Each structure stands twice: as structure tokens, then as C-alpha cells.
CSV table of C-alpha atoms and ligand atoms in Angstrom, one decimal:
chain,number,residue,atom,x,y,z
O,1,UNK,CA,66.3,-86.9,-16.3
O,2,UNK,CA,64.8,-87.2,-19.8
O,3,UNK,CA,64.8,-83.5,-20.6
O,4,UNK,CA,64.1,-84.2,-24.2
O,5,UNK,CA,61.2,-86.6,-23.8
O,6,UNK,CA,59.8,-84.3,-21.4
O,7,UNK,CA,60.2,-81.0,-23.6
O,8,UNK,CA,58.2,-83.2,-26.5
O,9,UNK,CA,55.3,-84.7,-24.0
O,10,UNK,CA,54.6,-80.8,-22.6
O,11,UNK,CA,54.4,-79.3,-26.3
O,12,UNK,CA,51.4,-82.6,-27.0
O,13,UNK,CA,49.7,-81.3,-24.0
O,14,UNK,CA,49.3,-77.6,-24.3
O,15,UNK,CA,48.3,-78.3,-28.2
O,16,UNK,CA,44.9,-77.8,-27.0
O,17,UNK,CA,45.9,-74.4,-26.0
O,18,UNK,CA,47.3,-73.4,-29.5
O,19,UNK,CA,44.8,-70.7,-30.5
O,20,UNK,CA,44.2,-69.1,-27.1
O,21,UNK,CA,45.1,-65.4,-26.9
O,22,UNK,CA,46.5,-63.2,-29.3
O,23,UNK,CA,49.8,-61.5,-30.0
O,24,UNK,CA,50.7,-58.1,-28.6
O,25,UNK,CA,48.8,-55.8,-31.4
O,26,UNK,CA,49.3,-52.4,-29.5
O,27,UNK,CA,52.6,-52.6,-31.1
O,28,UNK,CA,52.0,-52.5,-34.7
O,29,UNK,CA,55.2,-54.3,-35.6
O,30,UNK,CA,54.4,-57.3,-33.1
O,31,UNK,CA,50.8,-57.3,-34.7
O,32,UNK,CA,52.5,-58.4,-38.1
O,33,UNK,CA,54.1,-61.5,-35.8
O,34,UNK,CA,52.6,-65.1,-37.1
O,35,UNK,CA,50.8,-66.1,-33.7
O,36,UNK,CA,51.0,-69.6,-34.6
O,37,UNK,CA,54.9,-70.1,-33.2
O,38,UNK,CA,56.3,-72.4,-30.7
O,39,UNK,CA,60.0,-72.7,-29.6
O,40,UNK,CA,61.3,-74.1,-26.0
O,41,UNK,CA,65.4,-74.9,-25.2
O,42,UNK,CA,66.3,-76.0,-21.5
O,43,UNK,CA,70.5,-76.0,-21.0
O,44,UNK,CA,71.5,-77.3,-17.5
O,45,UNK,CA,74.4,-76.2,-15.5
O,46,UNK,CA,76.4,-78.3,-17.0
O,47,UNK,CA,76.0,-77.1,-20.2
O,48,UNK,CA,73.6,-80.3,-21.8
O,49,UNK,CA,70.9,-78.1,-24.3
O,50,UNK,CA,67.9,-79.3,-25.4
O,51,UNK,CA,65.6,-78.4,-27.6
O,52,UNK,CA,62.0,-78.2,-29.0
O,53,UNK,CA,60.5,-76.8,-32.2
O,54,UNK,CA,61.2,-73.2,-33.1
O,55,UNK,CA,64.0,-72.8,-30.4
O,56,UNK,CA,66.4,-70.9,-32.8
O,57,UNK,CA,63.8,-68.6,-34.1
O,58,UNK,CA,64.3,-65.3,-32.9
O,59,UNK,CA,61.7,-63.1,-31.6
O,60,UNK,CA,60.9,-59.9,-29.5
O,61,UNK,CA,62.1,-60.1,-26.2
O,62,UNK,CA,60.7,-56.9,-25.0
O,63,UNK,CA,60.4,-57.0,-21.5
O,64,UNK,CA,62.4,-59.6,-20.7
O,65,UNK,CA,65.6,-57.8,-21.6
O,66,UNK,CA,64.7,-55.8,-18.2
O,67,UNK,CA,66.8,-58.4,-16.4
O,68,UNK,CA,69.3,-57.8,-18.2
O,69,UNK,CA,69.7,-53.8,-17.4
O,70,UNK,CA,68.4,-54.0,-14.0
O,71,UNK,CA,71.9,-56.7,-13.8
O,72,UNK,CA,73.9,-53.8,-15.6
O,73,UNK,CA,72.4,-51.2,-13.0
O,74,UNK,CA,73.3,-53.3,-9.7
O,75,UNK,CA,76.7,-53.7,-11.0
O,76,UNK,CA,77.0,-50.2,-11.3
O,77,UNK,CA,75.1,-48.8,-8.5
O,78,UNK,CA,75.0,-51.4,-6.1
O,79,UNK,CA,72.3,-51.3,-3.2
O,80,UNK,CA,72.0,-47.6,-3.6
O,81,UNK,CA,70.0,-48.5,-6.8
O,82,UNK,CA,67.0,-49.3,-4.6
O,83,UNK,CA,67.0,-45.1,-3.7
O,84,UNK,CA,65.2,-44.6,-7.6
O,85,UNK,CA,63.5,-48.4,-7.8
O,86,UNK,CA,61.3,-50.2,-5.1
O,87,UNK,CA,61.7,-54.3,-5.2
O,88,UNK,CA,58.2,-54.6,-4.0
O,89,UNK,CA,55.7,-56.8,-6.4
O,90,UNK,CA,53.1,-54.4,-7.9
O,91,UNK,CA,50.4,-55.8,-8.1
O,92,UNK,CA,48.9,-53.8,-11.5
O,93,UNK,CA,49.2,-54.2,-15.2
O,94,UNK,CA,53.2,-53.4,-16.6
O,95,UNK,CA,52.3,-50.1,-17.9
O,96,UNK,CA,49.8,-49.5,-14.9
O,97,UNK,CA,50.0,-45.3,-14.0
O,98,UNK,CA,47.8,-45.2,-11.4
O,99,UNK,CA,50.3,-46.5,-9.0
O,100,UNK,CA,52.9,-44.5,-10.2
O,101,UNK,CA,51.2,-41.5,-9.6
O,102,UNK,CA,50.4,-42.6,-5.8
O,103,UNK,CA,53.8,-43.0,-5.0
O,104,UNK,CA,55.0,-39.8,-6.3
O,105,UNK,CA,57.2,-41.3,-9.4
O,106,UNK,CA,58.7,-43.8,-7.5
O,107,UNK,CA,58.6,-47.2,-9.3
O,108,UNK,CA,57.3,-50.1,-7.2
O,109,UNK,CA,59.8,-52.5,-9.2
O,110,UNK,CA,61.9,-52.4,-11.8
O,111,UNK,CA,60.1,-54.9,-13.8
O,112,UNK,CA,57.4,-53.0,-14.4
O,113,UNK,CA,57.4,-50.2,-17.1
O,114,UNK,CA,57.6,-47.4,-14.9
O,115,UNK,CA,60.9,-49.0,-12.8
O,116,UNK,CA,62.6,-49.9,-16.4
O,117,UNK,CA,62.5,-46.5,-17.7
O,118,UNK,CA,64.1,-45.4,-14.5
O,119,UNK,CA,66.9,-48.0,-15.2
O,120,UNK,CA,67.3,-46.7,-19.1
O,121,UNK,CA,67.4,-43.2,-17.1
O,122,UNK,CA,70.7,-44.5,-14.9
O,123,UNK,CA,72.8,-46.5,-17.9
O,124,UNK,CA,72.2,-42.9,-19.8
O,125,UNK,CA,73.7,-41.2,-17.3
O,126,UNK,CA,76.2,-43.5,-15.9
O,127,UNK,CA,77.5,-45.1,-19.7
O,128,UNK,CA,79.2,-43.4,-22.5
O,129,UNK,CA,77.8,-45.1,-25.2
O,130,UNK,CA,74.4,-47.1,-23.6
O,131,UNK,CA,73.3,-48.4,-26.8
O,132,UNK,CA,76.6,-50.1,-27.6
O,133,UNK,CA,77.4,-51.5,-24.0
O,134,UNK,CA,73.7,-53.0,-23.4
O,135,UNK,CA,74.1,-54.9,-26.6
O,136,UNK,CA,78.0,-56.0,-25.6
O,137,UNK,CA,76.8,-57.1,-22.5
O,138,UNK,CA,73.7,-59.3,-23.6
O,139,UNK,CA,76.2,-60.7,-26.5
O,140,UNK,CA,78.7,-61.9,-23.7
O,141,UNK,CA,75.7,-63.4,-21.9
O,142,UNK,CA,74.4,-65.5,-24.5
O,143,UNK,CA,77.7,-65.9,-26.8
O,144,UNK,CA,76.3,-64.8,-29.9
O,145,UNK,CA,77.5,-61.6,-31.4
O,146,UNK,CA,74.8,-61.2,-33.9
O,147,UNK,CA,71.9,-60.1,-31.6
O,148,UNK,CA,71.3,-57.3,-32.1
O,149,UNK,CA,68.2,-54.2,-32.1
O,150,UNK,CA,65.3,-54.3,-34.5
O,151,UNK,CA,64.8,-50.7,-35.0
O,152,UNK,CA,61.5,-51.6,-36.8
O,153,UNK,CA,60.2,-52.8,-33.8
O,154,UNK,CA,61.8,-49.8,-31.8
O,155,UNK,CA,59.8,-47.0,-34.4
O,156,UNK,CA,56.8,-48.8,-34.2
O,157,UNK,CA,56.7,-48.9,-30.7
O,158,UNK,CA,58.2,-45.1,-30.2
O,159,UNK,CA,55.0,-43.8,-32.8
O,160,UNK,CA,52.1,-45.6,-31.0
O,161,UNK,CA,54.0,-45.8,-27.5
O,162,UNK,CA,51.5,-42.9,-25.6
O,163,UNK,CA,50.9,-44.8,-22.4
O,164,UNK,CA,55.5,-44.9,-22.1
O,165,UNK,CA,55.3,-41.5,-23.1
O,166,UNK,CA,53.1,-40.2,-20.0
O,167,UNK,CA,54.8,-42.5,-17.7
O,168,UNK,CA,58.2,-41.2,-18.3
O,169,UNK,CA,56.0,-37.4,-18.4
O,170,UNK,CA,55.5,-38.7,-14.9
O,171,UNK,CA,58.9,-39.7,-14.1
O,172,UNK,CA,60.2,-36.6,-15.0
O,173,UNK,CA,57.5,-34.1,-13.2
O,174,UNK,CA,58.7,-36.3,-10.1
O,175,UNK,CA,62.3,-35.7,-10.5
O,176,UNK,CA,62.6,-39.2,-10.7
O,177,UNK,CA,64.9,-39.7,-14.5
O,178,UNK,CA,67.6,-37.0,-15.1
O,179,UNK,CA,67.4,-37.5,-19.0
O,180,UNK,CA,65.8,-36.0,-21.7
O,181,UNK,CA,62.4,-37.7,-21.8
O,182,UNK,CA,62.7,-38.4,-25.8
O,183,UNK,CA,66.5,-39.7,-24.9
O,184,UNK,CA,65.7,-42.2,-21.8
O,185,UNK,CA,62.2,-43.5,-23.7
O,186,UNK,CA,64.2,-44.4,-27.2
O,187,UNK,CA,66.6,-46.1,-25.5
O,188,UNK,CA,63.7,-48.2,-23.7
O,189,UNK,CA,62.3,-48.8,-26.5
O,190,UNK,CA,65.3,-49.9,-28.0
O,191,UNK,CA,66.3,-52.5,-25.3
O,192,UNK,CA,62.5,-54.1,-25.8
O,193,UNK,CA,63.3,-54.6,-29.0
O,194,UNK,CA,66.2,-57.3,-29.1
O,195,UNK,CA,66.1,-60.0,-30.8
O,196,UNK,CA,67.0,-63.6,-29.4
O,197,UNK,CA,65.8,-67.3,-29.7
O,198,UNK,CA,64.9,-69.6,-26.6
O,199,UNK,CA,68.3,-71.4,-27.3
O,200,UNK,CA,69.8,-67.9,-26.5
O,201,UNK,CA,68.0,-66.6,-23.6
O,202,UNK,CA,68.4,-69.8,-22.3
O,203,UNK,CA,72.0,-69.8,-22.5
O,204,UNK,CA,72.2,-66.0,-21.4
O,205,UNK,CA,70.4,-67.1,-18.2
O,206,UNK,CA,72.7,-69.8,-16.7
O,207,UNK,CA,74.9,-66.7,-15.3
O,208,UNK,CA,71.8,-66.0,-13.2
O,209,UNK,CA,70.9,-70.1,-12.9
O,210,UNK,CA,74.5,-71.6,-11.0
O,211,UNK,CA,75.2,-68.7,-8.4
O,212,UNK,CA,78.7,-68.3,-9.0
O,213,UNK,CA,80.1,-65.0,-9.7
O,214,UNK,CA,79.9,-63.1,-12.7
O,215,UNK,CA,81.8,-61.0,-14.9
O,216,UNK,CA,80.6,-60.4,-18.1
O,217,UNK,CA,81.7,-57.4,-20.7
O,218,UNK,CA,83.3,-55.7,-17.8
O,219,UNK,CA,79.9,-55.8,-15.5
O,220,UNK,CA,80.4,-58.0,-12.3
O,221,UNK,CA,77.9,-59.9,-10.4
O,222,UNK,CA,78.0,-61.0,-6.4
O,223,UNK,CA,76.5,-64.5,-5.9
O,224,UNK,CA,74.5,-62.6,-3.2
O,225,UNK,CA,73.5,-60.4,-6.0
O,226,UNK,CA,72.6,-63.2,-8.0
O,227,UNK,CA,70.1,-64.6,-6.0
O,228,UNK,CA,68.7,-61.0,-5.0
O,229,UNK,CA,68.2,-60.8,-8.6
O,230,UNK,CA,66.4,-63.9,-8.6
O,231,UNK,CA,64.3,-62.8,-5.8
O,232,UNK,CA,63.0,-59.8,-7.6
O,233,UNK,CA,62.1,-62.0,-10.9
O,234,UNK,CA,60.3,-64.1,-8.2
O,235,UNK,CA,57.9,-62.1,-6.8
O,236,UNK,CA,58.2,-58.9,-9.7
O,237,UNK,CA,58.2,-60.5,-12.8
O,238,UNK,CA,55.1,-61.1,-14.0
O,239,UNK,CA,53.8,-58.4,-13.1
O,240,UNK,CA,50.1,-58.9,-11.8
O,241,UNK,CA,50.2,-62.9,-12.9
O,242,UNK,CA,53.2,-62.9,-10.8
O,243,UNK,CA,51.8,-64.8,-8.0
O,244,UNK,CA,50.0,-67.3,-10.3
O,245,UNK,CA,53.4,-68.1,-11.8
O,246,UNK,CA,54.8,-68.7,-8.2
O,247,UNK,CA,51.9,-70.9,-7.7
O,248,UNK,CA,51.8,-72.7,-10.7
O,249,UNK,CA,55.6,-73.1,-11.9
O,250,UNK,CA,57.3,-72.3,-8.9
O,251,UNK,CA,60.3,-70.4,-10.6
O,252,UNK,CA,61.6,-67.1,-11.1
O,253,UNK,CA,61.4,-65.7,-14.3
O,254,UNK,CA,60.6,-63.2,-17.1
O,255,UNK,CA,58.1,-62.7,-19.2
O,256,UNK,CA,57.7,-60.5,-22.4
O,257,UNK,CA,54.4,-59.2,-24.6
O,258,UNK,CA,56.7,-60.9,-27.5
O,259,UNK,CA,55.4,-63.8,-26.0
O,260,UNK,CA,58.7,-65.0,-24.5
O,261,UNK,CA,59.3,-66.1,-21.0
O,262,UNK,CA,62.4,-67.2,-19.5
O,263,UNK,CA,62.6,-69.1,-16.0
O,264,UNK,CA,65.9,-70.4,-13.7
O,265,UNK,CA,65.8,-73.4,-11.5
O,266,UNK,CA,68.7,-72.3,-9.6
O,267,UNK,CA,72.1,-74.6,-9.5
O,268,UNK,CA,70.0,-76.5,-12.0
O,269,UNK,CA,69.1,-75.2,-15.8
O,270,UNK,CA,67.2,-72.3,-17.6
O,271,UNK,CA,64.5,-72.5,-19.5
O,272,UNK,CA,63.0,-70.5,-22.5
O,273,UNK,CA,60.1,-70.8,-24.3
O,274,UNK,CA,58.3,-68.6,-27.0
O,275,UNK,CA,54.5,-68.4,-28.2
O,276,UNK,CA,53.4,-65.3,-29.1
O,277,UNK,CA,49.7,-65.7,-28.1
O,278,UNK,CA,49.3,-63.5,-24.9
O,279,UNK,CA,46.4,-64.1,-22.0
O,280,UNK,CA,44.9,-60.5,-20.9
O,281,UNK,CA,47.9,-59.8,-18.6
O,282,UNK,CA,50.5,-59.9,-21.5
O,283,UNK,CA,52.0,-63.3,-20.8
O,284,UNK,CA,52.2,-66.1,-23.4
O,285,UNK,CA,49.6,-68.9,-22.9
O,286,UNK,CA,51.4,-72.1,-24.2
O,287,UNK,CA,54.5,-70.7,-22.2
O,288,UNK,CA,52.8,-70.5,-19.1
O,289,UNK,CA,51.2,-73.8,-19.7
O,290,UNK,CA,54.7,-75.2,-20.7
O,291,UNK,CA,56.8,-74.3,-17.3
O,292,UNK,CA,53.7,-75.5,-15.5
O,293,UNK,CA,54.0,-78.6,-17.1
O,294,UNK,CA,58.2,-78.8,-16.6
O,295,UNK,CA,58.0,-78.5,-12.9
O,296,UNK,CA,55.4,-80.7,-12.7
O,297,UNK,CA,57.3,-83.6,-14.7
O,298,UNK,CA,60.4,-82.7,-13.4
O,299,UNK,CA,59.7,-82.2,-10.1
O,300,UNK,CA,61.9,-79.3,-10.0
O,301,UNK,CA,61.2,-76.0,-8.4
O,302,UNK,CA,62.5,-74.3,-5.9
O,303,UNK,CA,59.5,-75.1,-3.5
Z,1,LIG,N1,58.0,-52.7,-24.7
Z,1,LIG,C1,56.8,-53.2,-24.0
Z,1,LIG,C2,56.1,-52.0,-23.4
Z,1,LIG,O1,56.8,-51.1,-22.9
Z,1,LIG,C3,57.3,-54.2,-23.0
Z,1,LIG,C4,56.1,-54.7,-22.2
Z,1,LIG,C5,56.2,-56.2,-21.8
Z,1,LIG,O2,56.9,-56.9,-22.5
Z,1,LIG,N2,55.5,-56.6,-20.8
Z,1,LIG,O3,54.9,-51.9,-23.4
């Protein structure tokens, strides 16, 4: 397979798409983002990258780093996570209340804003020093022990973040997080606001791509739990686009309002791409547009 050909015929076809949508302004420091970005890196199982355009550009990952602590908390907590998070798909916008408030402060997934602050809520309480392990973890993932928090993007987010704020109010009247509110939503806020390219992601993905076990920085990962995990980025994790994803790309993955997604064609590669203009349900146009176009070249999905 010509990854590399087909990586530079996708980014030809979605030029059309270049100026739809617009980066994620209710975050002031994502507002300041130049919308007119493009990176994309696939790395197979067997380790072959390739790459398109900006692919070592860091950005935002901001909800994709979910994955990552929802693999932290099912190491730690094993099935009896699912007691404080559903795995159902919701159905509503990411930061949607109105079904939080329904089902009595119980997330519907932990993908959704609601069901990540509930995970920030557990590696508080469980970790000595959250802020420290989340980052040694994602750095084992992806290799590279310069990625790292932008606090900028952390403040900014924290100061304008009023929607987070009343869902974690909500969380709490429920009994549902055991933190300090101020506590469990900074270190949200925090995780959102890693930095990584597509060449990274991509890389940090392959544990979750070939299904064997994992252990990395200490946290261990079933191959059952591997593909469970997978399951949930199926049908949770694009959050009320998730079944268009399904239909259209036919991979689990993770998107993020920094206009990253990131998608696993299991025992075969990852993929990340990055464009920072967002369609009205927070995911990145050209990246939608480019995954469609992979596993429709490629032939690969799991369907
Ligand atoms: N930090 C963002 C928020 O909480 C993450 C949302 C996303 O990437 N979908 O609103």
C-alpha cells in the first residue's frame, strides 16, 4: 500500500474544504490559532511513518487526551470504573448539561465533558502527584519527553470555562467527584491542554492499534481492555457526529475542538490529522474529510 501517495492525493481533494468552519473561539487562546493549518502522519504496526504537511506541528489536543486518562483510569480501577462512568454513546453536544442533569450526575461516557471530569476526579484521588504521572504516561506513549502542558491554554480556558464550571457544580451536588471542584476542573483543564503533533499522537496510538498488552510508565493494559477501549472511541467519541464518523470512516477514534482527531485501524496503523477549522459539532472539517478519504483509498476499516 502506497501510504504516501495516498496521504498526498486526500490533502488535493479536501483543498476545496480549506476555509470551511472555524477554530474553537470559546477558548480565547485557541481563537489566536492560525485556522489555515494542515498536518496528517499514519505509522503502521510495523513501525513504517508517513507523513503529510504540518505533521510535526504541535497543537491543542484537548479532548483527545481523554483516551489517554480514561486508559490511566481502567488500569487503575478496572471494570469497577463503569460504577462513576456510563460507556453508552450520548448522543448531545460534549459539554451538553441537560443530560447530565436527567441522570442524576451520572456521566453517559467518559468522552464527553461531564464523564472526563469524573475521570480527573479519580487520578486525583487515586495518584500522588496527577499532574506529573499524566504527563509521564502520555511521554512513554508517544516517546517524546518534551510534551508537555500549555498553561496558557489551561488559564484561558479556566477564566472563560462557565459551562465546565456548572458541570462539575453538577457533579458534585450529585455526589458524583470527591475533589475540590477548583482542584478536579484545573486539572481537566490542564490535560486538554497538551501539546502534541500528528506524528506524536500517531505514534502514542499504536499501543491501542496492535492489541498486545501494554505497560507503559507503570500503567498496564489487557488486550481485552484494549479493544474495550476501542469500543468506547467507536461508538463515544465523537460525541453527537459519532455515528456519522462510524458511517463515513469506519474507525474508532478521537476528536478534539483543537481541531485534531486521531483514528486506529486495529492490527493495522494509526492515523492523525490536524486542521483547526471545526463544523458546528466541534470536529475538524478537512480531518473528517481526510479519514473519509483513507478508508475509502485504502479500503481499510474495520467494516
Ligand atoms: N477542553 C475542551 C472543553 O472542555 C475540550 C472539548 C473538546 O475537545 N471537544 O470544552
Amino acid at each position: 500500500m502506497d501510504y504516501q501517495k495516498i496521504l498526498e492525493d486526500i490533502y488535493q481533494e479536501i483543498l476545496p474544504y480549506a476555509k470551511e468552519g472555524k477554530q474553537a473561539d470559546y477558548i480565547p487562546a485557541l481563537a489566536k490559532v492560525d485556522p489555515d493549518q494542515f498536518g496528517m502522519c499514519l505509522e503502521t504496526v510495523e513501525g513504517e511513518v508517513y507523513e503529510y504537511m504540518q505533521a510535526e506541528t504541535r497543537f491543542s489536543i484537548q479532548s483527545i487526551t481523554k483516551v489517554f486518562a480514561l486508559a490511566m483510569c481502567l488500569s487503575i480501577k478496572g471494570e469497577s470504573l463503569w460504577k462513576r462512568v456510563g460507556k453508552e454513546p450520548s448522543g448531545t453536544a460534549f459539554n451538553s448539561l441537560v443530560q447530565l442533569e436527567i441522570e442524576k450526575g451520572l456521566p453517559r461516557n467518559p468522552f464527553i465533558n461531564a464523564g472526563a471530569i469524573v475521570l480527573a476526579d479519580i487520578l486525583l484521588t487515586e495518584l500522588d502527584d496527577p499532574e506529573e504521572e499524566f504527563l509521564t504516561f502520555v511521554r512513554a506513549l508517544c516517546g517524546n519527553e518534551t510534551v508537555d502542558y500549555n498553561m496558557e491554554v489551561a488559564v484561558s480556558e479556566r477564566e472563560t470555562g462557565y459551562l465546565n464550571a456548572a458541570i462539575a457544580n453538577l457533579l458534585k451536588y450529585h455526589g458524583a467527584i470527591e475533589n475540590d471542584i477548583e482542584r478536579v476542573l484545573m486539572f481537566y483543564f490542564k490535560m486538554c491542554s497538551v501539546e502534541m503533533n500528528c506524528r506524536e499522537l500517531a505514534k502514542a496510538f499504536l499501543a491501542f492499534t496492535n492489541y498486545s498488552p501494554f505497560e507503559y510508565a507503570g500503567y498496564k493494559l489487557s488486550r481485552s481492555r484494549i479493544k474495550r477501549l476501542n469500543a468506547v472511541m467507536q461508538t463515544c467519541g465523537f460525541y453527537d457526529e459519532a455515528g456519522e464518523f462510524s458511517y463515513l470512516v469506519g474507525l474508532p477514534g478521537k476528536s478534539g475542538v483543537g481541531g485534531g482527531i486521531i483514528a486506529v485501524c486495529p492490527l493495522r496503523y494509526s492515523v492523525a490529522v490536524w486542521s483547526p477549522r471545526l463544523n458546528s459539532k466541534g470536529n475538524s472539517v478537512m480531518g473528517m474529510k481526510a479519514l473519509e478519504l483513507l478508508t475509502t483509498y485504502t479500503e481499510e476499516s474495520i467494516f
